[in-house]
mmCIF file of C-alpha atoms in Angstrom:
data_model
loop_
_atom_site.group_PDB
_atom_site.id
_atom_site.type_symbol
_atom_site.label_atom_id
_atom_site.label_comp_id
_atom_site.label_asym_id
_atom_site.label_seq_id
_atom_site.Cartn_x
_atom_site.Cartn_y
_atom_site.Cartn_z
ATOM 1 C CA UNK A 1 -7.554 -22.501 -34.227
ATOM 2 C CA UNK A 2 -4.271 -23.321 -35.429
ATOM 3 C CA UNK A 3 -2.636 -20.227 -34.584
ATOM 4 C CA UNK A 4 -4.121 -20.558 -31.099
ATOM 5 C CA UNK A 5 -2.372 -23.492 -30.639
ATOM 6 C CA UNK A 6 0.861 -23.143 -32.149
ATOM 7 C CA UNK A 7 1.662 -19.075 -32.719
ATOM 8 C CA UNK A 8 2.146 -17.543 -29.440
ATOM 9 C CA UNK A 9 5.083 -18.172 -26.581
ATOM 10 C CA UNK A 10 5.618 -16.757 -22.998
ATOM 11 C CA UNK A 11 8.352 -13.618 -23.418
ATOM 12 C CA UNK A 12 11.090 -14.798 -21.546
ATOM 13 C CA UNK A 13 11.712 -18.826 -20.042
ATOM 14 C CA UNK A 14 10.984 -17.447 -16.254
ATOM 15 C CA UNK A 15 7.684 -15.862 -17.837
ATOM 16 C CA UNK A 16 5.182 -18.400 -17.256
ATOM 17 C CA UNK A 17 6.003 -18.449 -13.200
ATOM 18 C CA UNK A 18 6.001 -14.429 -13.322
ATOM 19 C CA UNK A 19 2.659 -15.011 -15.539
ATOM 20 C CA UNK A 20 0.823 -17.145 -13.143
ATOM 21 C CA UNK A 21 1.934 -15.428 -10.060
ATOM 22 C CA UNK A 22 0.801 -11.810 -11.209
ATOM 23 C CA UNK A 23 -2.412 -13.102 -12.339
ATOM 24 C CA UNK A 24 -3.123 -14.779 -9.104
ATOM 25 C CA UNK A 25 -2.314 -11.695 -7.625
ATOM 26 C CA UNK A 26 -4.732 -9.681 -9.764
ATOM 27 C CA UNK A 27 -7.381 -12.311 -9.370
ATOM 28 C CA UNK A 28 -7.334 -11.254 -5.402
ATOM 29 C CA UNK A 29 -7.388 -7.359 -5.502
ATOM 30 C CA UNK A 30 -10.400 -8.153 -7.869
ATOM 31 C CA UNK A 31 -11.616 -10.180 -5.563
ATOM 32 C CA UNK A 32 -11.358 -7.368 -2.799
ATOM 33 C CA UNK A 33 -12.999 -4.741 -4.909
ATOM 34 C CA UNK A 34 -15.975 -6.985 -6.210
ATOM 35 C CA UNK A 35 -16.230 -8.041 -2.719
ATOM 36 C CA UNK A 36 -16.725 -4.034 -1.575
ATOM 37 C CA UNK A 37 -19.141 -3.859 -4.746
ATOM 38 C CA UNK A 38 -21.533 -6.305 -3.303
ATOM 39 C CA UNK A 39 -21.220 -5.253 0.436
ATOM 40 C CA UNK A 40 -22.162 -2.108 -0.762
ATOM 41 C CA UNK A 41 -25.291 -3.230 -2.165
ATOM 42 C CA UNK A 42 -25.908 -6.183 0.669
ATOM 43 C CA UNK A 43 -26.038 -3.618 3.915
ATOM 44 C CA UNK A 44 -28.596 -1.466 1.696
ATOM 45 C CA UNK A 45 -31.149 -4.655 1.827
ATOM 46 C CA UNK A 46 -29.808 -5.913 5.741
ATOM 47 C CA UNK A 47 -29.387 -4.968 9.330
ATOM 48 C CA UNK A 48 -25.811 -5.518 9.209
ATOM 49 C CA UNK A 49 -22.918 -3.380 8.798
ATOM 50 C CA UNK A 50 -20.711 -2.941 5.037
ATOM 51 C CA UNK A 51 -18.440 -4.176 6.682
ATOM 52 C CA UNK A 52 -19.581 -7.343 8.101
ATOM 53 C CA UNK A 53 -21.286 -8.002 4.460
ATOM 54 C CA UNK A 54 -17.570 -7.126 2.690
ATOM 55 C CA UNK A 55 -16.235 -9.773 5.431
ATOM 56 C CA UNK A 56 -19.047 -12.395 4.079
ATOM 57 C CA UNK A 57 -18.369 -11.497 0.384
ATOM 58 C CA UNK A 58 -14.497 -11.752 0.577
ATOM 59 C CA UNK A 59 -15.073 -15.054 2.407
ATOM 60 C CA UNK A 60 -17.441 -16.085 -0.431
ATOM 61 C CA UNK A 61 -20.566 -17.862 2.158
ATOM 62 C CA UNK A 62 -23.241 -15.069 4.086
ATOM 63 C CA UNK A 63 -24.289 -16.341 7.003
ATOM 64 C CA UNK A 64 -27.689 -14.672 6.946
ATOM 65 C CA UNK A 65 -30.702 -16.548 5.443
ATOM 66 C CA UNK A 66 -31.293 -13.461 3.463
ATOM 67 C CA UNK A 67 -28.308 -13.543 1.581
ATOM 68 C CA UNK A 68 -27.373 -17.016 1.782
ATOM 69 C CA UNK A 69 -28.208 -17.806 -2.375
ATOM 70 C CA UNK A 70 -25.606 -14.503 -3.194
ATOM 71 C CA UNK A 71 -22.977 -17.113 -1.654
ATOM 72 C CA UNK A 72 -20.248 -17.797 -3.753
ATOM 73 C CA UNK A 73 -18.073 -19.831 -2.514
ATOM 74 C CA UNK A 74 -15.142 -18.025 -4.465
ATOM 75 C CA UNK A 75 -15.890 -19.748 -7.576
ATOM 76 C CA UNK A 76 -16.062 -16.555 -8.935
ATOM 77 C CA UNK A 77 -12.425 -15.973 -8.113
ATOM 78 C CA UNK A 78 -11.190 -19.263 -10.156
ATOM 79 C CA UNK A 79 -12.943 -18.509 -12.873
ATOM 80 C CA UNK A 80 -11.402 -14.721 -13.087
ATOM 81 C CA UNK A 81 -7.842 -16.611 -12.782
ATOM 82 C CA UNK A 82 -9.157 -19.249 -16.003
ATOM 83 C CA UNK A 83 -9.837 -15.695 -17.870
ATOM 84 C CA UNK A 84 -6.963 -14.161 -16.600
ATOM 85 C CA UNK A 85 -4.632 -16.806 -17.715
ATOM 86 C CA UNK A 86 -6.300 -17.761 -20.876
ATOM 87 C CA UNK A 87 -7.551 -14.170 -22.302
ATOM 88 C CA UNK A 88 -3.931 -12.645 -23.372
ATOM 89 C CA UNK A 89 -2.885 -15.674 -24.917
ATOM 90 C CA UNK A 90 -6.341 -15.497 -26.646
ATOM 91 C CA UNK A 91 -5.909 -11.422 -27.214
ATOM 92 C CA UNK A 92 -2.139 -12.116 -28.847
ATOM 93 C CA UNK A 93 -3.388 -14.980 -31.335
ATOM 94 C CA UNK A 94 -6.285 -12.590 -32.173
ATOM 95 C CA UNK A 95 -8.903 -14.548 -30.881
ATOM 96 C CA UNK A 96 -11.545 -11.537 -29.647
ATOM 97 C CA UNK A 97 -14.588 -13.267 -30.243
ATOM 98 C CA UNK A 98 -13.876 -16.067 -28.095
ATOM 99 C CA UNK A 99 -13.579 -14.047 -25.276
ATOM 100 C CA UNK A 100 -16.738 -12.140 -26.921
ATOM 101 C CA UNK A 101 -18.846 -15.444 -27.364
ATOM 102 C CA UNK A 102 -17.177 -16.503 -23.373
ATOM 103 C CA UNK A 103 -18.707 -13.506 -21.575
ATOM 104 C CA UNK A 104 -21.984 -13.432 -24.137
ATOM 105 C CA UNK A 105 -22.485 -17.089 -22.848
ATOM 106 C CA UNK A 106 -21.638 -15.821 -19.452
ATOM 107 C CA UNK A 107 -24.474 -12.879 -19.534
ATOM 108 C CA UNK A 108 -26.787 -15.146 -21.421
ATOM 109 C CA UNK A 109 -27.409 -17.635 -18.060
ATOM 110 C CA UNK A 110 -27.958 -14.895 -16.299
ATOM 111 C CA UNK A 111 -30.239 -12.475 -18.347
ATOM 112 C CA UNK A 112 -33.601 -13.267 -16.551
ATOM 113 C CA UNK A 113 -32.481 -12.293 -13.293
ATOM 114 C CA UNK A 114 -31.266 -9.502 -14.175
ATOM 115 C CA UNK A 115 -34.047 -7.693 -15.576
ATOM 116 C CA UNK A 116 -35.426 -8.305 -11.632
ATOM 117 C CA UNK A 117 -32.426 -6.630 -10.264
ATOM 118 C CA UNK A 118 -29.826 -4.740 -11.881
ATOM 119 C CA UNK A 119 -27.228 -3.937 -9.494
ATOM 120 C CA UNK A 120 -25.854 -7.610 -10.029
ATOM 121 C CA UNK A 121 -25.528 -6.889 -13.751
ATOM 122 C CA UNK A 122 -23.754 -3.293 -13.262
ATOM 123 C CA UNK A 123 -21.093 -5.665 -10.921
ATOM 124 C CA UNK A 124 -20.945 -8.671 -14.034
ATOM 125 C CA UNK A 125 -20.190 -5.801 -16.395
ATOM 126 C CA UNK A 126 -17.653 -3.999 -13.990
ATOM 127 C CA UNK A 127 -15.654 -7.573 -13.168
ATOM 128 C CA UNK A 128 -15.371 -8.486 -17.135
ATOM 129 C CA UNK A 129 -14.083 -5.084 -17.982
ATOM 130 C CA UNK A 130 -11.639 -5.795 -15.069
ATOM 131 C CA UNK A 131 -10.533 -9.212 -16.475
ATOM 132 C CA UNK A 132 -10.426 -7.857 -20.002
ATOM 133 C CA UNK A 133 -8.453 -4.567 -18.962
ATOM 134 C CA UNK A 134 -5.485 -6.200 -16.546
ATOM 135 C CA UNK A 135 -5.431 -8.935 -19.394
ATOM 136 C CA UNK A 136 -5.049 -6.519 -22.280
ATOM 137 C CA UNK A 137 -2.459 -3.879 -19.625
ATOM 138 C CA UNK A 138 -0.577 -6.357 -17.477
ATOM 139 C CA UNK A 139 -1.193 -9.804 -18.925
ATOM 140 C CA UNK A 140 0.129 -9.504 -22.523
ATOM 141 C CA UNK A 141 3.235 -8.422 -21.424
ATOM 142 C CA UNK A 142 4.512 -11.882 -20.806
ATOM 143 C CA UNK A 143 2.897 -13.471 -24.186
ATOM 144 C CA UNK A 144 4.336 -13.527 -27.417
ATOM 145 C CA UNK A 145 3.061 -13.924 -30.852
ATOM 146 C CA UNK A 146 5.860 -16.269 -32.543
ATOM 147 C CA UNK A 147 4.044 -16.032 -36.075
ATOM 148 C CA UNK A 148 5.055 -12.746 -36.509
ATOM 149 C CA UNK A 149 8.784 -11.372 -38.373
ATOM 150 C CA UNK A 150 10.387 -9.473 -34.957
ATOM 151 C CA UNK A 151 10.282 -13.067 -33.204
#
């Protein structure tokens, strides 16, 4: 825990504004292809068009009674940007099973309801590999780890 506190540093001082900009960034074409994910399954089970279901999902509320509990109200999309933000600072400190234990705990509430339907699981797993893979590519670029000699 110490090292997570103390051993890492953005790369350069304009970093952390770069950092939080490209993540928020990220966050939304994530947003837009989880979005298309579930309109793709949504106008299998409705009347209505992908499209009008993609327009629903990136807006976060369906308006149909059908769909209404899939709302999300884009809470999903803040708490990509909380992993986006906190996962390379977690991956440069070496802290994998945190983010392990994180989306464990994540697929744990969820578990029963997906042995119902497993099309919302297939999406879980897609967005975390997302998170973890533009952390791990784009992310970690702008974190340091001061603990070690080349700093």
């Amino acid at each position: 825990m110490d090292k997570l506190l103390k051993d890492w540093a953005f790369s350069t001082p304009t970093a952390p504004c770069t950092y939080v900009a490209i993540a928020v960034a990220a966050q939304l074409v994530l947003r837009v292809l989880m979005s298309a994910l579930a309109a793709q399954e949504y106008s299998h089970t409705s009347d209505r068009t992908f499209w009008d279901m993609f327009k629903e999902s990136l807006c976060g509320k369906f308006s149909d009674f059908k769909h209404q509990d899939k709302s999300d109200y884009w809470y999903n999309f803040w708490l990509g940007l909380l992993e986006i933000l906190s996962y390379p600072i977690l991956m440069v400190t070496g802290s994998w099973t945190i983010i392990g234990a994180w989306i464990g705990f994540k697929a744990v509430a969820q578990w029963k309801a997906w042995n119902e339907n497993r099309a919302p699981f297939q999406r879980f797993l897609i967005g975390n590999a997302l998170v973890v893979l533009v952390s791990f590519l784009v992310m970690t670029r702008f974190v340091k780890d001061t603990s070690l000699p080349l700093y």
